[in-house]
Amino acid sequence: MQAPHRQRRIINLKWFNRLLKWTYGRWLKWVYHIEVRGLEVVQNLKPPYVLVANHVTTRDPFWISLFMPQPVFWVGSDSNMRSSIMRWLLKLVGTIPKAKVIPDIETVNDIVQVIRKQQGIVGLFPEGAQTWNGGTLPLIPSTAKLLKLLKVPVLRVIIRGGYFALPRWTWKRRKGPVVLEFSLLFSPEELKNKPVDEIERTLTTGLSHTDFTDPVVKDRAYRSSRRAEHLELSLYLCPNCETFGSLRSLKTQLFCNTCGALWRVDPFYRLHTISAPYHSFASIGQWD
């Protein structure tokens, strides 16, 4: 007779988390000028619970974990674990591996294990990927079913200014604030009583966000002498001549190699047309 499968315990070392907060965390706070709102919600919430957030940069889990009273078991892409060193480090902080955008039974089992057996905090990015244009991507549909299954409080974090501070299309950070706003999105009772489609609608609305229209950050400067560089990775079509792959960037300017159109990007991510006689846009958000 085959022995029953023994469920593994996922490790998330508190001492290692504290070390990260006192070293890398202090650097992050200083460099990204992190501001926090609604932290009293976190302080009054006892595990187990699920944390959901919009996904704008690779720094997101580190920014959020700085202000969490206990270690968070983040669900992350299994592609980050291909390196043996990264796999070892991510296991130390309790990372739950998942294939991008694809439903994964083993991942769900690990999440249930952390919530029900270990009474922990699970961190999710329901979009399943980082945004290229600053706006929230469509959410993975199975997320609402998972929350319905778990029936524990759901803490929401909206990351404001994260895209402006470090867009996906560059590795050069900008000098400007990142604002983390914590709030309770669902109580266990709400998850128990609401149908899955209503949970999904509330989740989609609750995580919908773009820095370009956010009143908290849209009028705050994000300074860099190279703020336009690599923007063509996101805006790959020239609106002036409609040519693909012709855009190039240098320092604060974006230009087209085909028609000669030229724009300057200011610290508020507004586009100033220097030369584009046919058609142009006033912001990156409009262009995309």
Short mmCIF file of C-alpha atoms in Angstrom, two decimals:
data_model
loop_
_atom_site.label_atom_id
_atom_site.label_comp_id
_atom_site.label_asym_id
_atom_site.label_seq_id
_atom_site.Cartn_x
_atom_site.Cartn_y
_atom_site.Cartn_z
CA MET A 1 0.00 0.00 0.00
CA GLN A 2 1.35 3.42 -1.01
CA ALA A 3 2.05 5.86 1.83
CA PRO A 4 -0.03 9.07 1.80
CA HIS A 5 1.65 12.15 0.38
CA ARG A 6 3.16 14.28 3.12
CA GLN A 7 2.67 17.99 2.57
CA ARG A 8 5.87 20.02 2.86
CA ARG A 9 6.20 22.97 5.19
CA ILE A 10 7.17 26.15 3.36
CA ILE A 11 9.98 27.98 5.12
CA ASN A 12 10.04 31.77 5.54
CA LEU A 13 12.85 32.68 7.94
CA LYS A 14 12.01 35.61 10.22
CA TRP A 15 15.66 36.43 10.95
CA PHE A 16 16.43 36.60 7.22
CA ASN A 17 13.42 38.89 6.64
CA ARG A 18 14.60 41.16 9.47
CA LEU A 19 18.09 41.25 7.96
CA LEU A 20 16.66 42.25 4.58
CA LYS A 21 14.60 45.03 6.18
CA TRP A 22 17.59 46.46 8.03
CA THR A 23 19.87 46.37 4.98
CA TYR A 24 18.17 46.33 1.58
CA GLY A 25 14.96 47.72 3.07
CA ARG A 26 16.60 50.84 4.48
CA TRP A 27 18.21 51.50 1.11
CA LEU A 28 14.85 51.10 -0.67
CA LYS A 29 13.10 53.53 1.70
CA TRP A 30 15.78 56.15 1.13
CA VAL A 31 16.15 55.75 -2.64
CA TYR A 32 12.44 55.57 -3.52
CA HIS A 33 11.17 58.07 -0.91
CA ILE A 34 8.49 55.59 0.18
CA GLU A 35 5.34 57.02 1.78
CA VAL A 36 2.73 54.83 3.49
CA ARG A 37 -1.02 55.28 4.02
CA GLY A 38 -3.47 53.08 5.91
CA LEU A 39 -0.82 51.24 7.91
CA GLU A 40 -3.21 51.01 10.88
CA VAL A 41 -5.23 48.46 8.85
CA VAL A 42 -2.17 46.18 8.74
CA GLN A 43 -1.44 46.66 12.43
CA ASN A 44 -5.00 45.63 13.38
CA LEU A 45 -5.16 42.61 11.05
CA LYS A 46 -4.08 39.21 12.36
CA PRO A 47 -2.94 36.34 10.09
CA PRO A 48 -3.91 34.30 8.25
CA TYR A 49 -4.86 36.57 5.35
CA VAL A 50 -4.15 37.24 1.68
CA LEU A 51 -2.46 40.38 0.38
CA VAL A 52 -3.22 41.54 -3.19
CA ALA A 53 -1.52 44.40 -5.05
CA ASN A 54 -1.13 45.94 -8.48
CA HIS A 55 2.15 44.92 -10.15
CA VAL A 56 4.36 47.68 -11.56
CA THR A 57 8.01 46.75 -10.88
CA THR A 58 10.27 43.94 -9.67
CA ARG A 59 10.63 45.93 -6.44
CA ASP A 60 6.93 45.60 -5.48
CA PRO A 61 7.21 42.69 -2.99
CA PHE A 62 10.23 44.29 -1.31
CA TRP A 63 8.52 47.68 -0.95
CA ILE A 64 5.42 46.11 0.60
CA SER A 65 7.25 43.64 2.86
CA LEU A 66 9.07 46.54 4.54
CA PHE A 67 5.85 47.49 6.33
CA MET A 68 4.45 44.04 7.10
CA PRO A 69 4.66 42.88 10.75
CA GLN A 70 5.30 39.27 9.70
CA PRO A 71 7.01 37.62 6.71
CA VAL A 72 4.91 37.40 3.55
CA PHE A 73 4.85 34.22 1.44
CA TRP A 74 4.91 35.80 -2.02
CA VAL A 75 3.67 33.91 -5.06
CA GLY A 76 6.33 34.49 -7.73
CA SER A 77 7.21 33.35 -11.22
CA ASP A 78 9.10 30.07 -11.37
CA SER A 79 11.38 31.69 -13.98
CA ASN A 80 13.04 33.56 -11.10
CA MET A 81 14.14 30.21 -9.66
CA ARG A 82 16.13 28.94 -12.63
CA SER A 83 19.35 30.15 -11.04
CA SER A 84 20.44 27.93 -8.14
CA ILE A 85 21.47 30.97 -6.07
CA MET A 86 18.16 32.79 -6.65
CA ARG A 87 16.23 29.60 -5.94
CA TRP A 88 18.02 29.26 -2.59
CA LEU A 89 17.45 32.93 -1.66
CA LEU A 90 13.78 32.93 -2.68
CA LYS A 91 13.13 29.77 -0.69
CA LEU A 92 14.55 31.47 2.41
CA VAL A 93 11.81 34.11 2.16
CA GLY A 94 9.03 31.61 1.50
CA THR A 95 8.46 32.26 -2.20
CA ILE A 96 5.71 30.08 -3.68
CA PRO A 97 6.67 29.34 -7.32
CA LYS A 98 4.10 29.61 -10.10
CA ALA A 99 4.16 29.44 -13.90
CA LYS A 100 3.19 32.87 -15.28
CA VAL A 101 -0.54 33.34 -15.98
CA ILE A 102 -1.11 29.54 -16.04
CA PRO A 103 -3.28 27.93 -13.31
CA ASP A 104 -1.15 25.62 -11.17
CA ILE A 105 -2.62 23.05 -8.75
CA GLU A 106 0.64 22.71 -6.83
CA THR A 107 0.74 26.47 -6.30
CA VAL A 108 -2.84 26.46 -4.98
CA ASN A 109 -1.95 23.61 -2.60
CA ASP A 110 1.03 25.60 -1.30
CA ILE A 111 -1.16 28.67 -0.74
CA VAL A 112 -3.75 26.62 1.14
CA GLN A 113 -0.95 25.09 3.21
CA VAL A 114 0.39 28.52 4.24
CA ILE A 115 -3.07 29.91 5.07
CA ARG A 116 -4.68 26.94 6.82
CA LYS A 117 -1.76 25.03 8.34
CA GLN A 118 0.89 27.70 8.92
CA GLN A 119 -1.50 30.62 9.62
CA GLY A 120 0.63 32.85 7.41
CA ILE A 121 0.28 35.77 4.99
CA VAL A 122 0.20 35.05 1.25
CA GLY A 123 1.08 37.83 -1.20
CA LEU A 124 -0.46 37.81 -4.70
CA PHE A 125 -0.18 39.95 -7.82
CA PRO A 126 -3.45 38.95 -9.55
CA GLU A 127 -2.30 40.45 -12.88
CA GLY A 128 0.37 37.75 -13.10
CA ALA A 129 2.83 40.10 -14.83
CA GLN A 130 4.24 43.63 -14.63
CA THR A 131 2.61 46.44 -16.57
CA TRP A 132 4.40 48.00 -19.55
CA ASN A 133 2.24 51.14 -19.76
CA GLY A 134 1.47 51.87 -16.10
CA GLY A 135 -2.13 50.61 -16.20
CA THR A 136 -3.43 47.51 -14.43
CA LEU A 137 -3.47 44.41 -16.65
CA PRO A 138 -6.44 41.98 -16.86
CA LEU A 139 -6.49 39.83 -13.73
CA ILE A 140 -6.06 36.06 -13.71
CA PRO A 141 -9.70 34.81 -13.56
CA SER A 142 -8.99 32.03 -11.06
CA THR A 143 -7.91 34.54 -8.38
CA ALA A 144 -11.50 35.23 -7.33
CA LYS A 145 -12.17 31.48 -6.98
CA LEU A 146 -9.05 31.14 -4.83
CA LEU A 147 -10.15 33.94 -2.49
CA LYS A 148 -13.61 32.37 -2.25
CA LEU A 149 -11.98 29.05 -1.34
CA LEU A 150 -9.72 30.50 1.36
CA LYS A 151 -12.32 32.74 3.06
CA VAL A 152 -9.75 34.82 4.95
CA PRO A 153 -9.38 38.63 5.02
CA VAL A 154 -7.96 40.19 1.85
CA LEU A 155 -5.61 43.14 2.31
CA ARG A 156 -5.25 45.42 -0.71
CA VAL A 157 -2.14 47.46 -1.49
CA ILE A 158 -2.22 50.08 -4.23
CA ILE A 159 1.26 51.08 -5.38
CA ARG A 160 1.16 54.71 -6.51
CA GLY A 161 4.14 56.20 -8.33
CA GLY A 162 5.90 52.85 -8.70
CA TYR A 163 5.65 52.92 -12.49
CA PHE A 164 6.90 56.52 -12.61
CA ALA A 165 9.81 55.66 -10.29
CA LEU A 166 10.91 52.56 -12.21
CA PRO A 167 9.03 51.76 -15.45
CA ARG A 168 9.32 48.24 -16.80
CA TRP A 169 11.03 49.47 -19.98
CA THR A 170 14.11 50.77 -18.16
CA TRP A 171 16.47 49.83 -15.34
CA LYS A 172 17.26 53.46 -14.44
CA ARG A 173 15.26 54.64 -11.43
CA ARG A 174 13.80 58.15 -11.18
CA LYS A 175 13.92 60.47 -8.17
CA GLY A 176 10.33 60.66 -7.01
CA PRO A 177 7.98 59.25 -4.35
CA VAL A 178 6.42 55.79 -4.16
CA VAL A 179 3.19 55.74 -2.13
CA LEU A 180 1.84 52.49 -0.69
CA GLU A 181 -1.82 52.57 0.33
CA PHE A 182 -3.14 49.72 2.51
CA SER A 183 -6.85 48.92 2.92
CA LEU A 184 -9.13 45.94 3.59
CA LEU A 185 -10.76 44.73 0.37
CA PHE A 186 -12.74 41.71 1.64
CA SER A 187 -13.70 40.28 5.02
CA PRO A 188 -14.17 36.49 5.42
CA GLU A 189 -17.94 37.03 5.68
CA GLU A 190 -18.04 38.94 2.38
CA LEU A 191 -16.12 36.19 0.60
CA LYS A 192 -18.46 33.59 2.03
CA ASN A 193 -21.63 35.41 0.96
CA LYS A 194 -20.62 36.90 -2.41
CA PRO A 195 -20.71 34.88 -5.66
CA VAL A 196 -17.40 34.43 -7.51
CA ASP A 197 -18.31 36.83 -10.33
CA GLU A 198 -19.03 39.62 -7.84
CA ILE A 199 -15.74 38.96 -6.04
CA GLU A 200 -13.97 39.16 -9.40
CA ARG A 201 -15.63 42.50 -10.27
CA THR A 202 -14.74 43.99 -6.88
CA LEU A 203 -11.16 42.73 -7.19
CA THR A 204 -10.80 44.16 -10.70
CA THR A 205 -12.18 47.54 -9.65
CA GLY A 206 -10.15 47.55 -6.44
CA LEU A 207 -6.83 47.01 -8.22
CA SER A 208 -7.51 49.23 -11.23
CA HIS A 209 -4.88 51.96 -11.27
CA THR A 210 -2.60 54.06 -13.45
CA ASP A 211 -0.07 56.66 -12.33
CA PHE A 212 -1.03 58.92 -15.25
CA THR A 213 -4.41 59.79 -13.70
CA ASP A 214 -3.65 59.16 -10.02
CA PRO A 215 -4.26 62.43 -8.11
CA VAL A 216 -1.61 61.47 -5.54
CA VAL A 217 1.31 61.26 -8.00
CA LYS A 218 0.34 62.59 -11.43
CA ASP A 219 1.54 66.12 -10.64
CA ARG A 220 4.70 65.10 -8.77
CA ALA A 221 8.06 65.20 -10.54
CA TYR A 222 10.11 62.05 -11.22
CA ARG A 223 13.53 63.33 -12.20
CA SER A 224 16.22 61.64 -14.27
CA SER A 225 18.64 62.98 -16.86
CA ARG A 226 17.95 59.81 -18.89
CA ARG A 227 14.20 59.50 -18.36
CA ALA A 228 13.34 58.81 -22.04
CA GLU A 229 15.94 56.12 -22.63
CA HIS A 230 14.52 52.74 -23.76
CA LEU A 231 10.97 54.14 -23.95
CA GLU A 232 10.81 52.67 -27.46
CA LEU A 233 10.51 49.22 -25.84
CA SER A 234 6.99 50.23 -24.81
CA LEU A 235 6.07 52.77 -27.51
CA TYR A 236 7.23 50.85 -30.56
CA LEU A 237 5.02 52.58 -33.18
CA CYS A 238 5.69 56.14 -34.36
CA PRO A 239 2.35 58.01 -34.29
CA ASN A 240 3.62 60.51 -36.86
CA CYS A 241 4.55 58.14 -39.73
CA GLU A 242 3.07 54.91 -38.28
CA THR A 243 6.31 52.97 -38.75
CA PHE A 244 7.06 50.01 -36.48
CA GLY A 245 10.43 49.75 -34.75
CA SER A 246 11.73 53.13 -35.91
CA LEU A 247 11.73 54.92 -32.55
CA ARG A 248 14.96 55.58 -30.66
CA SER A 249 15.76 57.44 -27.43
CA LEU A 250 18.58 59.45 -25.91
CA LYS A 251 18.58 61.09 -22.48
CA THR A 252 15.25 62.99 -22.30
CA GLN A 253 14.34 62.74 -25.99
CA LEU A 254 12.45 60.23 -28.11
CA PHE A 255 12.79 60.37 -31.91
CA CYS A 256 11.86 58.51 -35.09
CA ASN A 257 14.62 57.36 -37.45
CA THR A 258 12.19 57.26 -40.37
CA CYS A 259 10.34 60.60 -40.35
CA GLY A 260 12.50 62.64 -37.97
CA ALA A 261 9.71 63.26 -35.44
CA LEU A 262 11.09 64.36 -32.08
CA TRP A 263 9.64 64.56 -28.56
CA ARG A 264 10.95 65.56 -25.14
CA VAL A 265 9.80 63.72 -22.01
CA ASP A 266 9.44 65.95 -18.93
CA PRO A 267 9.64 64.86 -15.23
CA PHE A 268 5.84 64.43 -15.18
CA TYR A 269 5.97 61.96 -18.11
CA ARG A 270 4.35 64.47 -20.43
CA LEU A 271 5.45 64.46 -24.07
CA HIS A 272 6.42 67.79 -25.63
CA THR A 273 6.38 67.74 -29.42
CA ILE A 274 9.46 69.33 -30.94
CA SER A 275 8.89 68.05 -34.47
CA ALA A 276 5.93 65.88 -35.53
CA PRO A 277 3.78 67.62 -38.19
CA TYR A 278 1.18 64.90 -38.77
CA HIS A 279 0.14 63.37 -35.48
CA SER A 280 1.32 63.24 -31.87
CA PHE A 281 0.26 62.63 -28.26
CA ALA A 282 0.62 64.65 -25.08
CA SER A 283 1.42 61.73 -22.76
CA ILE A 284 2.82 58.21 -22.77
CA GLY A 285 -0.54 56.89 -21.55
CA GLN A 286 -2.38 58.37 -24.56
CA TRP A 287 0.23 57.05 -26.99
CA ASP A 288 0.02 53.48 -25.77
#
